Short mmCIF file of C-alpha atoms in Angstrom, two decimals:
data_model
loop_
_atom_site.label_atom_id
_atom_site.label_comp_id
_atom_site.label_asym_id
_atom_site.label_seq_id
_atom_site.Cartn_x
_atom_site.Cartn_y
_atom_site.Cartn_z
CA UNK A 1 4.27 -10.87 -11.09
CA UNK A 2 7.78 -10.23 -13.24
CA UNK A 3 8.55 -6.44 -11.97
CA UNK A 4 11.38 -5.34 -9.40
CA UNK A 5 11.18 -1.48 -7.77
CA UNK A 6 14.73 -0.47 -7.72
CA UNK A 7 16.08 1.39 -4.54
CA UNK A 8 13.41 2.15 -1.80
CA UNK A 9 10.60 2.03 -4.15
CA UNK A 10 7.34 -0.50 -3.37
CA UNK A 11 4.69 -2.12 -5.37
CA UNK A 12 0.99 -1.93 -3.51
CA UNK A 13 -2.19 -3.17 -4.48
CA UNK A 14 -4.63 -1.35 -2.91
CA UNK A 15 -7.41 -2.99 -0.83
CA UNK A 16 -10.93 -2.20 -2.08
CA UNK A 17 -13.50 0.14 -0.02
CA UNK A 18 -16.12 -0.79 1.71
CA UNK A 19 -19.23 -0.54 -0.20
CA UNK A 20 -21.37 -0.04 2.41
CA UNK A 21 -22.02 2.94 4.76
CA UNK A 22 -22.11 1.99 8.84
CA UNK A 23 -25.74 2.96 8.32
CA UNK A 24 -26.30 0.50 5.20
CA UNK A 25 -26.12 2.75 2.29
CA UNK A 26 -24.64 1.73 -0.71
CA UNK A 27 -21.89 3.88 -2.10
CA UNK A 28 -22.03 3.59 -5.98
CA UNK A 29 -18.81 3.96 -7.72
CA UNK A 30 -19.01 7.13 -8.79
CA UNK A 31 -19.31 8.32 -5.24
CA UNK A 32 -16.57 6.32 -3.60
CA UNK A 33 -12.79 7.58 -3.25
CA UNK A 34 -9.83 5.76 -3.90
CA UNK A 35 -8.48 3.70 -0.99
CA UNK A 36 -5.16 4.92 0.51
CA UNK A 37 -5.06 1.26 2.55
CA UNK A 38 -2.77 -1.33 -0.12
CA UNK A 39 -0.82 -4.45 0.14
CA UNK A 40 2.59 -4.43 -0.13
CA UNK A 41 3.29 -6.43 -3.34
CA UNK A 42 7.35 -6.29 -3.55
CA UNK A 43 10.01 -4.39 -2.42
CA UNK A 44 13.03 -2.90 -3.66
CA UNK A 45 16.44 -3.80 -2.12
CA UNK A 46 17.38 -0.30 -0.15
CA UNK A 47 18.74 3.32 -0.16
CA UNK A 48 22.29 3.88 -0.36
CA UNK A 49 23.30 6.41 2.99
CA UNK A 50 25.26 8.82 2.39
CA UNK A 51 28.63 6.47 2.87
CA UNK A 52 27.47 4.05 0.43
CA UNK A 53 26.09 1.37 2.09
CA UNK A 54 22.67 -0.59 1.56
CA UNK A 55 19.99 0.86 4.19
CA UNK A 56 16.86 -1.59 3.72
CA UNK A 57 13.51 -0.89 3.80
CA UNK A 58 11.61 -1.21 6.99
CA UNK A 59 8.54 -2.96 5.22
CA UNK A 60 8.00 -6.51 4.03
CA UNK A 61 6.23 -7.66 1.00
CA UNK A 62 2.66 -8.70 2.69
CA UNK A 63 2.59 -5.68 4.69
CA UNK A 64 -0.57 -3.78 4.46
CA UNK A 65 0.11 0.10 4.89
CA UNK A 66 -1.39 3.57 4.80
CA UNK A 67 -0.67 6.03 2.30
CA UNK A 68 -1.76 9.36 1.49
CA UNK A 69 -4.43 10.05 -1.07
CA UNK A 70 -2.12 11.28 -3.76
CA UNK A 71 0.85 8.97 -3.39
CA UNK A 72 2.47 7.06 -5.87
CA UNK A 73 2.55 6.36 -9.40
CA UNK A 74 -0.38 4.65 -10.98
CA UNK A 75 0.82 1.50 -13.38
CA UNK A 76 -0.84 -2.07 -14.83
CA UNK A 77 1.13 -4.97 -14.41
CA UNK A 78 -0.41 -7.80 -16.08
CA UNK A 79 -3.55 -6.69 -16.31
CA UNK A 80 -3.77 -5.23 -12.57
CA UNK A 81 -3.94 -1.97 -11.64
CA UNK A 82 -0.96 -1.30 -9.17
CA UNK A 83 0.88 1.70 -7.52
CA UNK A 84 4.53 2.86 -7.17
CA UNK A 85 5.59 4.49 -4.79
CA UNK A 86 8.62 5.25 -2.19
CA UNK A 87 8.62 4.34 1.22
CA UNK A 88 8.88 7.47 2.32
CA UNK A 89 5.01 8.23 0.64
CA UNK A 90 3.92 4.90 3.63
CA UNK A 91 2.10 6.58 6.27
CA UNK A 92 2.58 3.41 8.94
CA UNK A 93 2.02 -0.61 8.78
CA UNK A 94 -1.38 -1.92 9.64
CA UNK A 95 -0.65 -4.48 12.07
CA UNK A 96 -3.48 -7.57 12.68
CA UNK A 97 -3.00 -6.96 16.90
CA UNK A 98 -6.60 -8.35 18.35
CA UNK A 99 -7.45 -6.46 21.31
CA UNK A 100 -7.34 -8.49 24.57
CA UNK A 101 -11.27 -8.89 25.74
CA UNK A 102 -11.58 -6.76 29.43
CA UNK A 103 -12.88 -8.54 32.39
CA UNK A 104 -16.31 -8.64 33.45
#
């Protein structure tokens, strides 16, 4: 991809639903909501404080995040259906921490 947020702006891709209901019921497309789970595609370089200086963002490209239903702005970039959106619209990082298996 060829596109740069400026400031504190992020590009996500958002991760697909699941198709499937717990119980096994397939969810046709109609039915099914937009994700607000995503990828974090790129980054822009900061915020400038109110002295001036650079304050960076406190997510990485390859982040995946939660955001709220109606955040961002819906673009295509080559071909693909992305969102912008500022960091402030993240809800929190997804981290991949497996549980630790209890004792029998």
């Amino acid at each position: 991809m060829h596109f740069r947020p400026l400031h504190d702006r992020v590009v996500v891709r958002r991760v697909e639903a699941e198709e499937k209901t717990s119980g096994g019921i397939i969810i046709p497309d109609t039915a099914r909501e937009k994700p607000q789970e995503g990828e974090i595609v790129a980054v822009g370089p900061g915020a400038r404080d109110d002295s001036g200086a650079l304050v960076e963002l406190s997510v990485n490209a390859g982040d995946r995040i939660l955001f709220g239903k109606w955040s961002g702005t819906e673009v295509r970039i080559d071909g693909e259906d992305l969102l912008i959106m500022k960091e402030s619209d993240i809800l929190g990082v997804i981290d991949n921490i497996v549980p630790l298996k209890q004792a029998a």
